[in-house]
mmCIF file of C-alpha atoms in Angstrom:
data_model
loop_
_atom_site.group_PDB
_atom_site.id
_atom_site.type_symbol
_atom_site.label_atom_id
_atom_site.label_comp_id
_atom_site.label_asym_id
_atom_site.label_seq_id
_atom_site.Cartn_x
_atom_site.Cartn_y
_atom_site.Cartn_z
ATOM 1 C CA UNK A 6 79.647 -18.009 53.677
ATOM 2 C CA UNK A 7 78.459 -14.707 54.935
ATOM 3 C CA UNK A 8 75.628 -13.445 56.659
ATOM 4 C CA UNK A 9 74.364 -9.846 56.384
ATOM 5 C CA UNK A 10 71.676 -7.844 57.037
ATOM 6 C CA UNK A 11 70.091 -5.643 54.461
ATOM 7 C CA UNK A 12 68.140 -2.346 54.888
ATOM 8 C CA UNK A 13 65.034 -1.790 53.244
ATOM 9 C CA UNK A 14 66.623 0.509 50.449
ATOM 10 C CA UNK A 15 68.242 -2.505 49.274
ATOM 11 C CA UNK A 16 65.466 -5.236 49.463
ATOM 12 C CA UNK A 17 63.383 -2.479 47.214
ATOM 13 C CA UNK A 18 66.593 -2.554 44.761
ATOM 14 C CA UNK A 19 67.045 -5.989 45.172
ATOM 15 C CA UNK A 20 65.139 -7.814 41.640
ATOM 16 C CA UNK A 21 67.559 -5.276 40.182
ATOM 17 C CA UNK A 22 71.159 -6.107 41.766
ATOM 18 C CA UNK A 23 72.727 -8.131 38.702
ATOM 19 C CA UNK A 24 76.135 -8.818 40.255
ATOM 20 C CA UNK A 25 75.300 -11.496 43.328
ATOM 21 C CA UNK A 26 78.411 -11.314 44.765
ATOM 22 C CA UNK A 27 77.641 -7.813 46.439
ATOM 23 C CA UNK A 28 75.337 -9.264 48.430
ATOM 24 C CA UNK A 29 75.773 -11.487 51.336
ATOM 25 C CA UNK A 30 75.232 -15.714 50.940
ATOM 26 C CA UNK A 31 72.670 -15.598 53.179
ATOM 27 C CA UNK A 32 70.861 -12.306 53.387
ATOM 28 C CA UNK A 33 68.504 -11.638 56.072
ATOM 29 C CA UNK A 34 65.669 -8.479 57.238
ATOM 30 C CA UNK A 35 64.758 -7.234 60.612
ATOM 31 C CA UNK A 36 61.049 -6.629 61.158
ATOM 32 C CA UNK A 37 62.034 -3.234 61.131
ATOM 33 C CA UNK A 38 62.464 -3.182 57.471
ATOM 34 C CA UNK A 39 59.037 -5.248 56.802
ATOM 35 C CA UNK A 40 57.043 -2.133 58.776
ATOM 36 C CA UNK A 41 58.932 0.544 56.634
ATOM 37 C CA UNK A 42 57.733 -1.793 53.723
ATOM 38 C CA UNK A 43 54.603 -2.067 55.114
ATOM 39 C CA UNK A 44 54.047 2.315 55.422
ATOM 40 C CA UNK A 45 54.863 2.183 51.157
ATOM 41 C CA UNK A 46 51.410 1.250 49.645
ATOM 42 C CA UNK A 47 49.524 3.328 52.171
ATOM 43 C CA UNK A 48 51.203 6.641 51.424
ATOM 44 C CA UNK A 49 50.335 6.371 47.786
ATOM 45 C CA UNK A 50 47.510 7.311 45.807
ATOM 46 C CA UNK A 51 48.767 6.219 42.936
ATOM 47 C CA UNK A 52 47.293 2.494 42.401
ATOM 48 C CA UNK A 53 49.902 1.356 40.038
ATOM 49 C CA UNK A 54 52.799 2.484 42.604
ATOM 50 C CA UNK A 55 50.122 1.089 44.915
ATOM 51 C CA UNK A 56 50.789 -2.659 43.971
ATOM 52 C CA UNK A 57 54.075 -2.499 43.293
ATOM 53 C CA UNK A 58 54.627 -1.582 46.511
ATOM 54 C CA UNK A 59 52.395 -4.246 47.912
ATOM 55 C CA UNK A 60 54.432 -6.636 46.192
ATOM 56 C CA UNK A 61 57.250 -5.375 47.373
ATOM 57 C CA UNK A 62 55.996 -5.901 51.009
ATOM 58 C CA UNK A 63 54.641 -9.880 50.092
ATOM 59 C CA UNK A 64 58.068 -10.627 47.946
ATOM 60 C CA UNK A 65 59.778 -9.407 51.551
ATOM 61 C CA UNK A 66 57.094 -11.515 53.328
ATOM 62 C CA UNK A 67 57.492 -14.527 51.203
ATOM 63 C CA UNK A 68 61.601 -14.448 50.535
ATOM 64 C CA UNK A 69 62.665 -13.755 54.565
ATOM 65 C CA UNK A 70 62.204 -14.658 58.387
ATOM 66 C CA UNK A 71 62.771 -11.311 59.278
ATOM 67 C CA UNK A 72 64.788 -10.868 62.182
ATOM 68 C CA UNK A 73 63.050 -8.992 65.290
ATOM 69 C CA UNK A 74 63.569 -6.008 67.103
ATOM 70 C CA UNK A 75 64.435 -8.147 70.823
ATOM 71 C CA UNK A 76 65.688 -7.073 74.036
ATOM 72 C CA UNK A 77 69.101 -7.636 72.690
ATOM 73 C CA UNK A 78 68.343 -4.784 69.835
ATOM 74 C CA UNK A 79 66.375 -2.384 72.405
ATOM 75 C CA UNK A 80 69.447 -2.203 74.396
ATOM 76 C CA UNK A 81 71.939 -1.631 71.160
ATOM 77 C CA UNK A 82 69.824 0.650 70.596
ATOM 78 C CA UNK A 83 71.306 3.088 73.310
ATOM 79 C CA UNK A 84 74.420 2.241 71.593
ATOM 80 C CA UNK A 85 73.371 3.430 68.578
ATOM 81 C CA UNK A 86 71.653 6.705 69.560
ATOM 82 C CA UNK A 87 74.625 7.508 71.622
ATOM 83 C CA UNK A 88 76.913 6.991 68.678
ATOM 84 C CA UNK A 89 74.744 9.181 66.160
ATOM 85 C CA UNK A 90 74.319 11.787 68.771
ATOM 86 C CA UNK A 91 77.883 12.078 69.179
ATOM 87 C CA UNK A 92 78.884 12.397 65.404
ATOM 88 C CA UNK A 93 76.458 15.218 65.042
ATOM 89 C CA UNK A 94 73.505 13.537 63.991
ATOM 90 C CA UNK A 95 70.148 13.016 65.545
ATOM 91 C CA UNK A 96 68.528 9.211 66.026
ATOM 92 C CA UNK A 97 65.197 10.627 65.580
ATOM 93 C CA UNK A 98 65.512 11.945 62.089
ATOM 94 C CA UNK A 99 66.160 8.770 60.447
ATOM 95 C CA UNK A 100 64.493 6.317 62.739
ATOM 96 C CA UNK A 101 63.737 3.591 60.832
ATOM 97 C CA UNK A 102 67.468 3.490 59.719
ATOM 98 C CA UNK A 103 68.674 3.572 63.608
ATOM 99 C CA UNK A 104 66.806 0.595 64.287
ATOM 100 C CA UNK A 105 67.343 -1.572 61.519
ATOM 101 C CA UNK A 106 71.420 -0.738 62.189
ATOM 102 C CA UNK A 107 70.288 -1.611 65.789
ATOM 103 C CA UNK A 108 69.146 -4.960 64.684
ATOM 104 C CA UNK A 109 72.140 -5.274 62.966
ATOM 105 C CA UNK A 110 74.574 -4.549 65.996
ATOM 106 C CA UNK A 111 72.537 -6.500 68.079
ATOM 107 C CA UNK A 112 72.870 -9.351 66.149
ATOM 108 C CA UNK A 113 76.545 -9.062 65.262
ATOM 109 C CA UNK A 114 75.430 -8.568 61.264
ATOM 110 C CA UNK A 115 77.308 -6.172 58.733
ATOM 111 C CA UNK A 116 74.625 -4.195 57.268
ATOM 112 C CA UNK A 117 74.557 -4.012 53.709
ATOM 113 C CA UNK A 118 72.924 -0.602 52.046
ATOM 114 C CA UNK A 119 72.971 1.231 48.779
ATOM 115 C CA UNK A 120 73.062 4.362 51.027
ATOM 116 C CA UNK A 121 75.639 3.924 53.306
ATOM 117 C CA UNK A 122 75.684 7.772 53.884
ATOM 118 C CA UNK A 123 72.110 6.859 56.283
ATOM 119 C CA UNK A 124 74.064 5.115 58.926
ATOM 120 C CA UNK A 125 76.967 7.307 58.986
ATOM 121 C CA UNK A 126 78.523 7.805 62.642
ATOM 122 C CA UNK A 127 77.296 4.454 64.110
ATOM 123 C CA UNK A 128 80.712 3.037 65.930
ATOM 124 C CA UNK A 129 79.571 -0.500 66.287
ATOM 125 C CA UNK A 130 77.863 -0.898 62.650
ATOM 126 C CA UNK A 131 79.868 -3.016 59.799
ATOM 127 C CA UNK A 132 78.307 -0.966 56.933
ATOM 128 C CA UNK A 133 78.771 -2.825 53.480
ATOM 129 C CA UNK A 134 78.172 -0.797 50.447
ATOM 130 C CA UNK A 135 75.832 -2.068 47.637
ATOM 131 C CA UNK A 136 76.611 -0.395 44.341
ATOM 132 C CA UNK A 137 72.933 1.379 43.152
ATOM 133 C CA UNK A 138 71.805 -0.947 40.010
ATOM 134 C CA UNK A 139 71.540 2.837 37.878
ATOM 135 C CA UNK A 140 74.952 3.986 38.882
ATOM 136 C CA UNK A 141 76.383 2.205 36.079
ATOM 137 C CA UNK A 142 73.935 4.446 33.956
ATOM 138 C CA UNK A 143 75.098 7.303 35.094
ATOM 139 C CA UNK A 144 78.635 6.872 34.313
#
């Protein structure tokens, strides 16, 4: 059995990942990934995109106990900036992304992604790549 974390590309993707065996047995969030859920539906003006993000946010609601962002995480997350900083690349930029591979660190979790290239240069990160459901389409 594994555990994993995913990031919040992945839990959008996830209705559309066919092969389960990419995917950890027993996936989990961070609360990190419900708040970048939780920023989709308001930066829309689109209604249709509206819901759908919405449900995205409820499905995530419904389908996890999200893992939080504890003391354990706040201090990986020195950790973490250090080890982007040193590869070149600044915390800040993708934020969201250093804290959810904090929460992942912190909690001794390989994080699984369909962009792996996001957490680039974190030492301490397990990063497990999810094939992208259209990459098959674009073969």
């Amino acid at each position: 059995m594994t555990d994993g974390l995913l990031d919040t590309s992945t839990v959008i993707l996830l209705t559309r990942i066919r092969d389960a065996f990419v995917l950890p047995s027993h996936p989990a969030i961070s609360t990190i990934t419900l708040a970048e859920l939780s920023v989709g539906p308001l930066i829309t003006d689109d209604p249709v995109e509206r819901a759908a993000r919405q449900a995205h946010v409820q499905e995530a609601e419904a389908d996890f106990d999200p893992i939080p962002f504890d003391q354990a995480a706040a201090r990986a997350f020195g950790r973490v900036a250090s080890s982007l900083r040193s590869s070149g690349r600044k915390p800040a930029v993708r934020a969201f992304d250093a804290l959810i591979a904090t929460v992942a660190v912190a909690n001794d979790l390989p994080l699984y992604t369909v962009n792996p290239l996001d957490f680039e240069g974190i030492g301490e990160l397990t990063v497990v790549t999810v094939p992208h459901p259209d990459a098959r389409l674009a073969s």
